[in-house]
Tab-separated table of C-alpha atoms in Angstrom:
chain	number	residue	atom	x	y	z
A	1	UNK	CA	25.746	-3.431	3.050
A	2	UNK	CA	27.404	-1.919	6.084
A	3	UNK	CA	25.797	0.887	8.186
A	4	UNK	CA	28.290	3.302	6.583
A	5	UNK	CA	27.138	2.297	3.273
A	6	UNK	CA	23.423	2.409	4.098
A	7	UNK	CA	23.968	6.178	5.606
A	8	UNK	CA	25.786	6.869	2.193
A	9	UNK	CA	22.820	5.310	0.345
A	10	UNK	CA	20.532	7.436	2.335
A	11	UNK	CA	22.406	10.689	1.905
A	12	UNK	CA	22.054	9.795	-1.940
A	13	UNK	CA	18.499	9.291	-1.776
A	14	UNK	CA	17.770	12.659	0.086
A	15	UNK	CA	20.125	14.405	-2.364
A	16	UNK	CA	18.322	12.920	-5.657
A	17	UNK	CA	14.882	13.709	-4.306
A	18	UNK	CA	16.020	17.140	-3.700
A	19	UNK	CA	17.321	17.282	-7.129
A	20	UNK	CA	13.966	16.135	-8.585
A	21	UNK	CA	12.185	18.610	-6.557
A	22	UNK	CA	14.315	21.466	-8.381
A	23	UNK	CA	13.979	19.694	-11.687
A	24	UNK	CA	10.240	19.082	-11.750
A	25	UNK	CA	8.876	21.731	-9.305
A	26	UNK	CA	5.098	21.931	-8.909
A	27	UNK	CA	5.243	25.090	-10.950
A	28	UNK	CA	7.027	23.455	-13.700
A	29	UNK	CA	4.585	20.613	-13.698
A	30	UNK	CA	1.775	22.680	-13.961
A	31	UNK	CA	3.052	24.605	-16.867
A	32	UNK	CA	3.593	21.539	-18.774
A	33	UNK	CA	0.082	20.379	-17.908
A	34	UNK	CA	-1.253	23.813	-19.347
A	35	UNK	CA	0.035	22.878	-22.932
A	36	UNK	CA	-2.483	19.994	-22.743
A	37	UNK	CA	-2.454	16.148	-21.402
A	38	UNK	CA	-4.204	12.685	-21.912
A	39	UNK	CA	-4.954	10.682	-18.897
A	40	UNK	CA	-3.894	6.909	-19.412
A	41	UNK	CA	-6.359	4.652	-17.495
A	42	UNK	CA	-10.024	5.604	-17.136
A	43	UNK	CA	-10.506	3.740	-13.703
A	44	UNK	CA	-11.267	5.476	-10.661
A	45	UNK	CA	-7.782	7.332	-10.125
A	46	UNK	CA	-7.689	8.068	-13.592
A	47	UNK	CA	-11.078	9.816	-13.366
A	48	UNK	CA	-10.098	11.620	-10.153
A	49	UNK	CA	-6.846	12.914	-11.991
A	50	UNK	CA	-9.012	14.282	-14.950
A	51	UNK	CA	-11.677	16.014	-12.768
A	52	UNK	CA	-9.213	17.483	-10.715
A	53	UNK	CA	-7.209	18.826	-14.033
A	54	UNK	CA	-10.456	20.342	-15.073
A	55	UNK	CA	-11.475	22.090	-11.796
A	56	UNK	CA	-7.925	23.430	-11.902
A	57	UNK	CA	-8.211	24.967	-15.218
A	58	UNK	CA	-5.688	22.751	-16.837
A	59	UNK	CA	-6.685	21.260	-20.244
A	60	UNK	CA	-7.393	17.405	-19.937
A	61	UNK	CA	-7.820	16.817	-23.638
A	62	UNK	CA	-9.105	13.196	-22.873
A	63	UNK	CA	-8.430	9.816	-21.615
A	64	UNK	CA	-7.032	6.681	-22.775
A	65	UNK	CA	-8.151	3.219	-22.117
A	66	UNK	CA	-8.328	-0.211	-23.876
A	67	UNK	CA	-11.817	-0.659	-23.097
A	68	UNK	CA	-12.811	2.372	-25.371
A	69	UNK	CA	-15.364	1.873	-27.763
A	70	UNK	CA	-19.269	2.326	-28.157
A	71	UNK	CA	-19.842	1.473	-24.473
A	72	UNK	CA	-16.985	3.890	-23.058
A	73	UNK	CA	-16.877	6.794	-25.749
A	74	UNK	CA	-16.486	9.652	-23.239
A	75	UNK	CA	-16.231	10.239	-19.409
A	76	UNK	CA	-17.732	13.474	-17.894
A	77	UNK	CA	-17.477	15.013	-21.429
A	78	UNK	CA	-13.937	13.982	-22.077
A	79	UNK	CA	-13.446	11.731	-25.013
A	80	UNK	CA	-12.122	8.418	-24.346
A	81	UNK	CA	-9.509	7.075	-27.077
A	82	UNK	CA	-8.064	3.624	-27.337
A	83	UNK	CA	-4.225	3.329	-27.437
A	84	UNK	CA	-4.171	2.338	-31.061
A	85	UNK	CA	-5.832	5.579	-32.055
A	86	UNK	CA	-3.078	7.500	-30.677
A	87	UNK	CA	-0.865	9.547	-33.364
A	88	UNK	CA	2.324	11.443	-33.147
A	89	UNK	CA	0.301	14.390	-33.935
A	90	UNK	CA	-2.186	13.870	-31.005
A	91	UNK	CA	0.721	13.202	-28.784
A	92	UNK	CA	3.293	16.026	-29.997
A	93	UNK	CA	3.980	18.724	-27.296
A	94	UNK	CA	1.467	17.037	-24.689
A	95	UNK	CA	1.612	14.987	-21.507
A	96	UNK	CA	0.726	11.652	-21.003
A	97	UNK	CA	-0.562	11.216	-17.283
A	98	UNK	CA	-0.529	7.647	-15.913
A	99	UNK	CA	-3.800	7.483	-14.061
A	100	UNK	CA	-2.885	4.023	-13.042
A	101	UNK	CA	-2.377	3.081	-9.334
A	102	UNK	CA	-2.389	-0.757	-8.781
A	103	UNK	CA	-0.136	-3.754	-8.311
A	104	UNK	CA	-0.835	-5.172	-11.616
A	105	UNK	CA	0.455	-3.010	-14.251
A	106	UNK	CA	4.463	-2.662	-14.843
A	107	UNK	CA	5.030	1.236	-14.476
A	108	UNK	CA	8.292	0.945	-16.576
A	109	UNK	CA	6.245	-0.425	-19.517
A	110	UNK	CA	3.580	2.141	-19.140
A	111	UNK	CA	6.333	4.908	-18.918
A	112	UNK	CA	7.890	3.616	-21.913
A	113	UNK	CA	4.409	3.332	-23.726
A	114	UNK	CA	4.028	6.962	-23.348
A	115	UNK	CA	7.367	7.940	-24.747
A	116	UNK	CA	6.870	5.560	-27.790
A	117	UNK	CA	3.612	7.579	-28.671
A	118	UNK	CA	5.792	10.515	-28.762
A	119	UNK	CA	4.539	12.616	-25.900
A	120	UNK	CA	6.394	15.633	-24.780
A	121	UNK	CA	6.448	14.363	-21.037
A	122	UNK	CA	5.346	11.368	-19.089
A	123	UNK	CA	3.832	12.190	-15.475
A	124	UNK	CA	3.092	9.544	-12.865
A	125	UNK	CA	2.989	8.953	-9.112
A	126	UNK	CA	4.643	11.996	-7.094
A	127	UNK	CA	4.308	14.053	-10.346
A	128	UNK	CA	0.576	14.041	-10.173
A	129	UNK	CA	0.318	14.806	-6.496
A	130	UNK	CA	2.879	17.697	-6.992
A	131	UNK	CA	1.061	19.102	-9.986
A	132	UNK	CA	-2.330	18.776	-8.522
A	133	UNK	CA	-1.976	18.672	-4.558
A	134	UNK	CA	-2.222	16.115	-2.020
A	135	UNK	CA	-5.725	15.676	-2.293
A	136	UNK	CA	-5.327	13.529	-5.444
A	137	UNK	CA	-2.964	11.089	-3.268
A	138	UNK	CA	-4.165	7.694	-2.547
A	139	UNK	CA	-2.433	4.594	-0.788
A	140	UNK	CA	1.203	5.740	-0.411
A	141	UNK	CA	1.356	8.684	-2.787
A	142	UNK	CA	2.087	12.147	-1.474
A	143	UNK	CA	4.032	15.288	-2.606
A	144	UNK	CA	7.817	14.909	-2.617
A	145	UNK	CA	8.218	17.527	0.078
A	146	UNK	CA	6.368	15.471	2.575
A	147	UNK	CA	8.843	12.744	2.282
A	148	UNK	CA	11.843	15.342	2.724
A	149	UNK	CA	9.937	16.702	5.859
A	150	UNK	CA	10.008	13.106	7.287
A	151	UNK	CA	13.427	12.138	6.204
A	152	UNK	CA	14.838	11.941	9.646
A	153	UNK	CA	12.004	9.398	10.453
A	154	UNK	CA	13.260	7.432	7.441
A	155	UNK	CA	17.070	7.554	8.542
A	156	UNK	CA	15.727	6.338	12.139
A	157	UNK	CA	13.716	3.505	10.629
A	158	UNK	CA	16.711	2.416	8.698
A	159	UNK	CA	18.592	1.860	11.885
A	160	UNK	CA	15.774	0.101	13.354
A	161	UNK	CA	15.200	-2.490	10.842
A	162	UNK	CA	16.490	-6.017	11.427
A	163	UNK	CA	18.608	-6.981	8.220
A	164	UNK	CA	20.128	-5.735	5.265
A	165	UNK	CA	17.292	-6.521	2.878
A	166	UNK	CA	14.865	-4.476	4.753
A	167	UNK	CA	17.049	-1.420	4.395
A	168	UNK	CA	17.734	-2.159	0.825
A	169	UNK	CA	13.530	-2.742	0.512
A	170	UNK	CA	13.149	0.698	2.068
A	171	UNK	CA	15.609	2.525	-0.112
A	172	UNK	CA	14.067	0.932	-3.447
A	173	UNK	CA	10.511	1.577	-2.358
A	174	UNK	CA	11.328	5.209	-1.473
A	175	UNK	CA	13.436	5.491	-4.665
A	176	UNK	CA	10.465	4.245	-6.766
A	177	UNK	CA	7.640	6.529	-4.868
A	178	UNK	CA	9.283	9.655	-4.629
A	179	UNK	CA	11.836	9.900	-7.415
A	180	UNK	CA	9.816	7.933	-10.244
A	181	UNK	CA	11.477	9.198	-13.158
A	182	UNK	CA	11.719	7.571	-16.996
A	183	UNK	CA	12.632	4.289	-15.658
A	184	UNK	CA	10.989	3.137	-12.533
A	185	UNK	CA	11.801	-0.122	-10.988
A	186	UNK	CA	9.957	-1.830	-8.488
A	187	UNK	CA	11.990	-3.632	-5.572
A	188	UNK	CA	12.834	-7.256	-5.675
A	189	UNK	CA	9.780	-8.995	-4.550
A	190	UNK	CA	9.689	-11.452	-1.462
A	191	UNK	CA	7.963	-14.629	-2.047
A	192	UNK	CA	5.318	-16.217	0.476
A	193	UNK	CA	3.461	-13.166	1.895
A	194	UNK	CA	2.938	-13.549	5.606
A	195	UNK	CA	5.615	-16.132	5.621
A	196	UNK	CA	8.780	-15.087	3.860
A	197	UNK	CA	11.564	-17.694	3.218
A	198	UNK	CA	14.165	-15.670	4.604
A	199	UNK	CA	12.344	-15.095	8.103
A	200	UNK	CA	11.790	-17.765	10.798
A	201	UNK	CA	8.895	-19.859	10.513
A	202	UNK	CA	6.443	-21.438	13.262
A	203	UNK	CA	7.576	-24.803	14.830
A	204	UNK	CA	4.398	-25.568	16.738
A	205	UNK	CA	0.583	-24.927	16.426
A	206	UNK	CA	-0.379	-21.173	16.418
A	207	UNK	CA	-3.360	-19.191	17.525
A	208	UNK	CA	-3.804	-16.717	14.623
A	209	UNK	CA	-5.644	-13.319	14.823
A	210	UNK	CA	-6.654	-12.462	11.246
A	211	UNK	CA	-7.333	-8.562	10.569
A	212	UNK	CA	-8.768	-8.204	7.300
A	213	UNK	CA	-9.555	-11.861	6.664
A	214	UNK	CA	-11.365	-11.802	3.286
A	215	UNK	CA	-12.338	-14.986	2.341
A	216	UNK	CA	-9.674	-16.970	4.393
A	217	UNK	CA	-7.048	-16.512	1.769
A	218	UNK	CA	-4.210	-15.751	4.454
A	219	UNK	CA	-5.153	-19.143	6.239
A	220	UNK	CA	-4.997	-21.361	3.280
A	221	UNK	CA	-1.576	-19.729	2.523
A	222	UNK	CA	-0.414	-20.461	5.753
A	223	UNK	CA	-1.711	-23.739	5.918
A	224	UNK	CA	-0.433	-24.546	2.560
A	225	UNK	CA	3.037	-23.272	3.663
A	226	UNK	CA	2.987	-25.955	6.618
A	227	UNK	CA	1.804	-23.573	9.310
A	228	UNK	CA	-0.193	-25.377	12.043
A	229	UNK	CA	-3.126	-23.362	13.012
A	230	UNK	CA	-5.315	-24.577	15.900
A	231	UNK	CA	-7.421	-21.459	16.627
A	232	UNK	CA	-8.149	-18.724	13.999
A	233	UNK	CA	-9.939	-15.331	14.938
A	234	UNK	CA	-10.808	-13.800	12.009
A	235	UNK	CA	-12.415	-10.355	11.281
A	236	UNK	CA	-13.866	-9.074	8.017
A	237	UNK	CA	-16.519	-6.264	7.733
A	238	UNK	CA	-17.467	-6.749	4.198
A	239	UNK	CA	-20.682	-8.432	4.162
A	240	UNK	CA	-20.051	-10.145	1.083
A	241	UNK	CA	-16.589	-11.542	2.058
A	242	UNK	CA	-17.591	-12.418	5.559
A	243	UNK	CA	-20.253	-14.875	3.859
A	244	UNK	CA	-17.385	-16.466	1.883
A	245	UNK	CA	-15.139	-16.505	4.978
A	246	UNK	CA	-17.920	-18.142	7.005
A	247	UNK	CA	-18.621	-20.985	4.545
A	248	UNK	CA	-15.174	-21.591	4.113
A	249	UNK	CA	-14.480	-21.923	8.021
A	250	UNK	CA	-16.969	-24.441	8.320
A	251	UNK	CA	-14.357	-27.074	6.959
A	252	UNK	CA	-11.119	-25.081	7.871
A	253	UNK	CA	-9.890	-27.659	10.484
A	254	UNK	CA	-9.363	-25.039	13.311
A	255	UNK	CA	-11.105	-23.844	15.953
A	256	UNK	CA	-12.553	-20.745	14.439
A	257	UNK	CA	-14.341	-17.604	15.599
A	258	UNK	CA	-15.359	-15.042	12.735
A	259	UNK	CA	-16.226	-11.401	13.417
A	260	UNK	CA	-18.260	-9.274	10.937
A	261	UNK	CA	-16.639	-6.225	11.962
A	262	UNK	CA	-13.401	-3.957	11.645
A	263	UNK	CA	-10.284	-3.418	14.043
A	264	UNK	CA	-9.909	0.065	15.824
A	265	UNK	CA	-8.666	1.444	18.804
A	266	UNK	CA	-12.387	1.722	20.272
A	267	UNK	CA	-15.925	0.503	19.726
A	268	UNK	CA	-17.567	2.766	17.188
A	269	UNK	CA	-19.121	2.901	13.671
A	270	UNK	CA	-17.601	3.970	10.533
A	271	UNK	CA	-18.880	4.364	7.097
A	272	UNK	CA	-17.251	1.514	4.734
A	273	UNK	CA	-17.199	0.996	1.001
A	274	UNK	CA	-18.188	-2.555	0.419
A	275	UNK	CA	-18.324	-4.818	-2.576
A	276	UNK	CA	-14.796	-4.460	-3.641
A	277	UNK	CA	-13.603	-7.643	-2.343
A	278	UNK	CA	-10.097	-7.492	-0.976
A	279	UNK	CA	-10.301	-3.720	-1.644
A	280	UNK	CA	-13.103	-2.833	0.731
A	281	UNK	CA	-12.262	0.117	3.032
A	282	UNK	CA	-13.298	2.716	5.268
A	283	UNK	CA	-14.424	5.781	3.253
A	284	UNK	CA	-12.301	8.781	2.683
A	285	UNK	CA	-13.074	12.347	1.707
A	286	UNK	CA	-12.935	11.655	-2.107
A	287	UNK	CA	-15.183	8.448	-2.219
A	288	UNK	CA	-18.859	8.208	-1.933
A	289	UNK	CA	-20.637	6.898	1.089
A	290	UNK	CA	-20.637	3.209	1.911
A	291	UNK	CA	-22.270	1.055	4.678
A	292	UNK	CA	-22.160	1.583	8.382
A	293	UNK	CA	-20.131	-1.023	10.100
A	294	UNK	CA	-19.152	-1.972	13.689
A	295	UNK	CA	-15.274	-1.506	14.649
A	296	UNK	CA	-14.161	-3.033	17.676
A	297	UNK	CA	-10.731	-2.899	20.075
A	298	UNK	CA	-9.262	-6.381	20.494
A	299	UNK	CA	-8.284	-5.464	24.077
A	300	UNK	CA	-11.776	-4.438	25.062
A	301	UNK	CA	-13.809	-7.535	23.566
A	302	UNK	CA	-11.067	-10.478	24.126
A	303	UNK	CA	-9.583	-10.678	27.433
A	304	UNK	CA	-6.852	-13.242	28.135
A	305	UNK	CA	-7.020	-15.014	24.655
A	306	UNK	CA	-3.605	-16.747	23.436
A	307	UNK	CA	-2.521	-15.088	20.380
A	308	UNK	CA	0.990	-16.221	18.642
A	309	UNK	CA	0.441	-14.278	15.243
A	310	UNK	CA	-1.493	-11.454	14.139
A	311	UNK	CA	-1.843	-10.021	10.552
A	312	UNK	CA	-3.239	-6.725	9.720
A	313	UNK	CA	-4.140	-5.643	6.239
A	314	UNK	CA	-7.128	-3.421	7.078
A	315	UNK	CA	-6.840	-0.519	4.215
A	316	UNK	CA	-4.985	2.095	6.394
A	317	UNK	CA	-6.720	1.373	9.709
A	318	UNK	CA	-3.603	-0.627	10.895
A	319	UNK	CA	-2.459	2.049	13.603
A	320	UNK	CA	-5.811	2.525	15.329
A	321	UNK	CA	-5.986	-1.675	15.244
A	322	UNK	CA	-2.461	-1.940	16.933
A	323	UNK	CA	-3.282	0.684	19.539
A	324	UNK	CA	-6.709	-1.375	20.316
A	325	UNK	CA	-4.585	-4.653	20.727
A	326	UNK	CA	-1.312	-3.275	22.228
A	327	UNK	CA	-1.995	-5.118	25.703
A	328	UNK	CA	-3.077	-8.386	23.874
A	329	UNK	CA	0.093	-8.402	21.843
A	330	UNK	CA	2.431	-7.675	24.596
A	331	UNK	CA	0.999	-10.228	26.977
A	332	UNK	CA	1.307	-12.975	24.277
A	333	UNK	CA	4.510	-11.913	22.947
A	334	UNK	CA	3.023	-12.230	19.564
A	335	UNK	CA	4.723	-12.044	16.339
A	336	UNK	CA	3.147	-9.498	13.869
A	337	UNK	CA	2.782	-8.985	9.999
A	338	UNK	CA	1.442	-5.416	9.270
A	339	UNK	CA	0.865	-3.816	6.081
A	340	UNK	CA	2.675	-0.750	5.718
A	341	UNK	CA	1.451	0.707	2.356
A	342	UNK	CA	-2.051	2.213	2.777
A	343	UNK	CA	-0.677	5.509	3.634
A	344	UNK	CA	2.214	7.590	2.870
A	345	UNK	CA	3.753	7.624	6.643
A	346	UNK	CA	2.671	4.069	7.228
A	347	UNK	CA	6.208	2.807	5.869
A	348	UNK	CA	7.901	4.574	8.989
A	349	UNK	CA	5.348	5.323	11.343
A	350	UNK	CA	4.060	1.615	11.788
A	351	UNK	CA	7.232	0.074	12.458
A	352	UNK	CA	7.670	2.634	15.154
A	353	UNK	CA	4.567	1.908	16.689
A	354	UNK	CA	5.311	-1.872	16.717
A	355	UNK	CA	8.532	-1.044	18.162
A	356	UNK	CA	6.761	0.601	21.062
A	357	UNK	CA	4.589	-2.393	21.587
A	358	UNK	CA	7.248	-4.699	21.325
A	359	UNK	CA	10.585	-3.046	22.066
A	360	UNK	CA	12.431	-6.594	21.836
A	361	UNK	CA	11.241	-7.532	18.686
A	362	UNK	CA	13.097	-7.710	15.372
A	363	UNK	CA	11.525	-5.967	12.669
A	364	UNK	CA	11.705	-6.690	8.925
A	365	UNK	CA	10.489	-4.914	5.923
A	366	UNK	CA	9.301	-7.154	2.684
A	367	UNK	CA	7.516	-6.215	-0.422
A	368	UNK	CA	5.275	-8.884	-1.996
A	369	UNK	CA	3.508	-7.070	-5.048
A	370	UNK	CA	4.635	-4.743	-7.939
A	371	UNK	CA	4.608	-0.801	-7.503
A	372	UNK	CA	5.452	-1.040	-3.581
A	373	UNK	CA	1.971	-2.387	-2.774
A	374	UNK	CA	1.759	-5.365	-0.239
A	375	UNK	CA	4.667	-4.021	1.652
A	376	UNK	CA	4.529	-5.835	5.055
A	377	UNK	CA	6.691	-4.991	8.336
A	378	UNK	CA	7.196	-8.451	10.331
A	379	UNK	CA	7.744	-8.266	14.027
A	380	UNK	CA	9.692	-11.257	15.461
A	381	UNK	CA	9.985	-10.940	19.169
A	382	UNK	CA	12.925	-12.493	21.110
A	383	UNK	CA	12.793	-15.171	22.319
A	384	UNK	CA	9.820	-16.807	20.589
A	385	UNK	CA	8.033	-18.943	22.664
A	386	UNK	CA	6.816	-21.421	20.057
């Protein structure tokens, strides 16, 4: 696709978003919820939606969940119904609200499920945030107006990205997140996270800085793909994950340094929700408190270390971590793989931050899971030294 075609596609996307905002305004969305709604999914996100509806005076009639039964008959006074219990009479004139936000479910199938039940409307994604306010958002969710307000950054990002696949990925991600609609289609997935087949690989042993190392899964994946890692610096603040990581590291075959801390732009402590395996994160305003963890800035604790490849998947702290290791990245001309899906603005803000650190790097965008999760910005400096 040519630059002119991309410009036309961006114009069309912006126009489509504005059209959806007119047709599904916050006032209209709330007026439909006022007729009564059922929230599908009784996990944390679904419960937050139900709670916020009740607080806003909107009639949440109950929740729908396959786990409904004697052990899950009600939540905060709301009945929990099994999907098999939904009848046309229950659905008639009501709204089906998708309280699902994860990379596992097919959103298109869930939208069709609500339609098949006979609900008047199906709300999901940006519909929910536009109706209930930005505070209900999580990960990449935000109000549609937020994306319109930042559309010039989207256009600038499209010009920055290194190949057509990246721009097509950007367009499809934004269409999924912002427009939504009755037939959501997630962008085409790229295989081999952190080493996509269509991007250059490594032809010599590397020194790998692993932010959000979990239990060593990225290290194992790279080695399985044929990457030789002679030095591994792994950061993992969750105590249970760190124990698994250290145990694996005993026989990993690389010179390994494990740090039980988070990454940031300074030395400080934060409250951290632990025990969620790969989803452990710094606590946000809508979450209960967690344990106190130490955060470090790489530039302050490591001096002169060789780093060829940096991966960051640290639950929304990527921008601060990049600020705290910018000198190390520049000195080593390091290749980067940075998660850009934890916050709504990450998809454009983090690539611009990467460009400022590595102005001569090619930057690519790839999506590795459904529903626009596991989106990674890859920076490949020119020329590579390995």
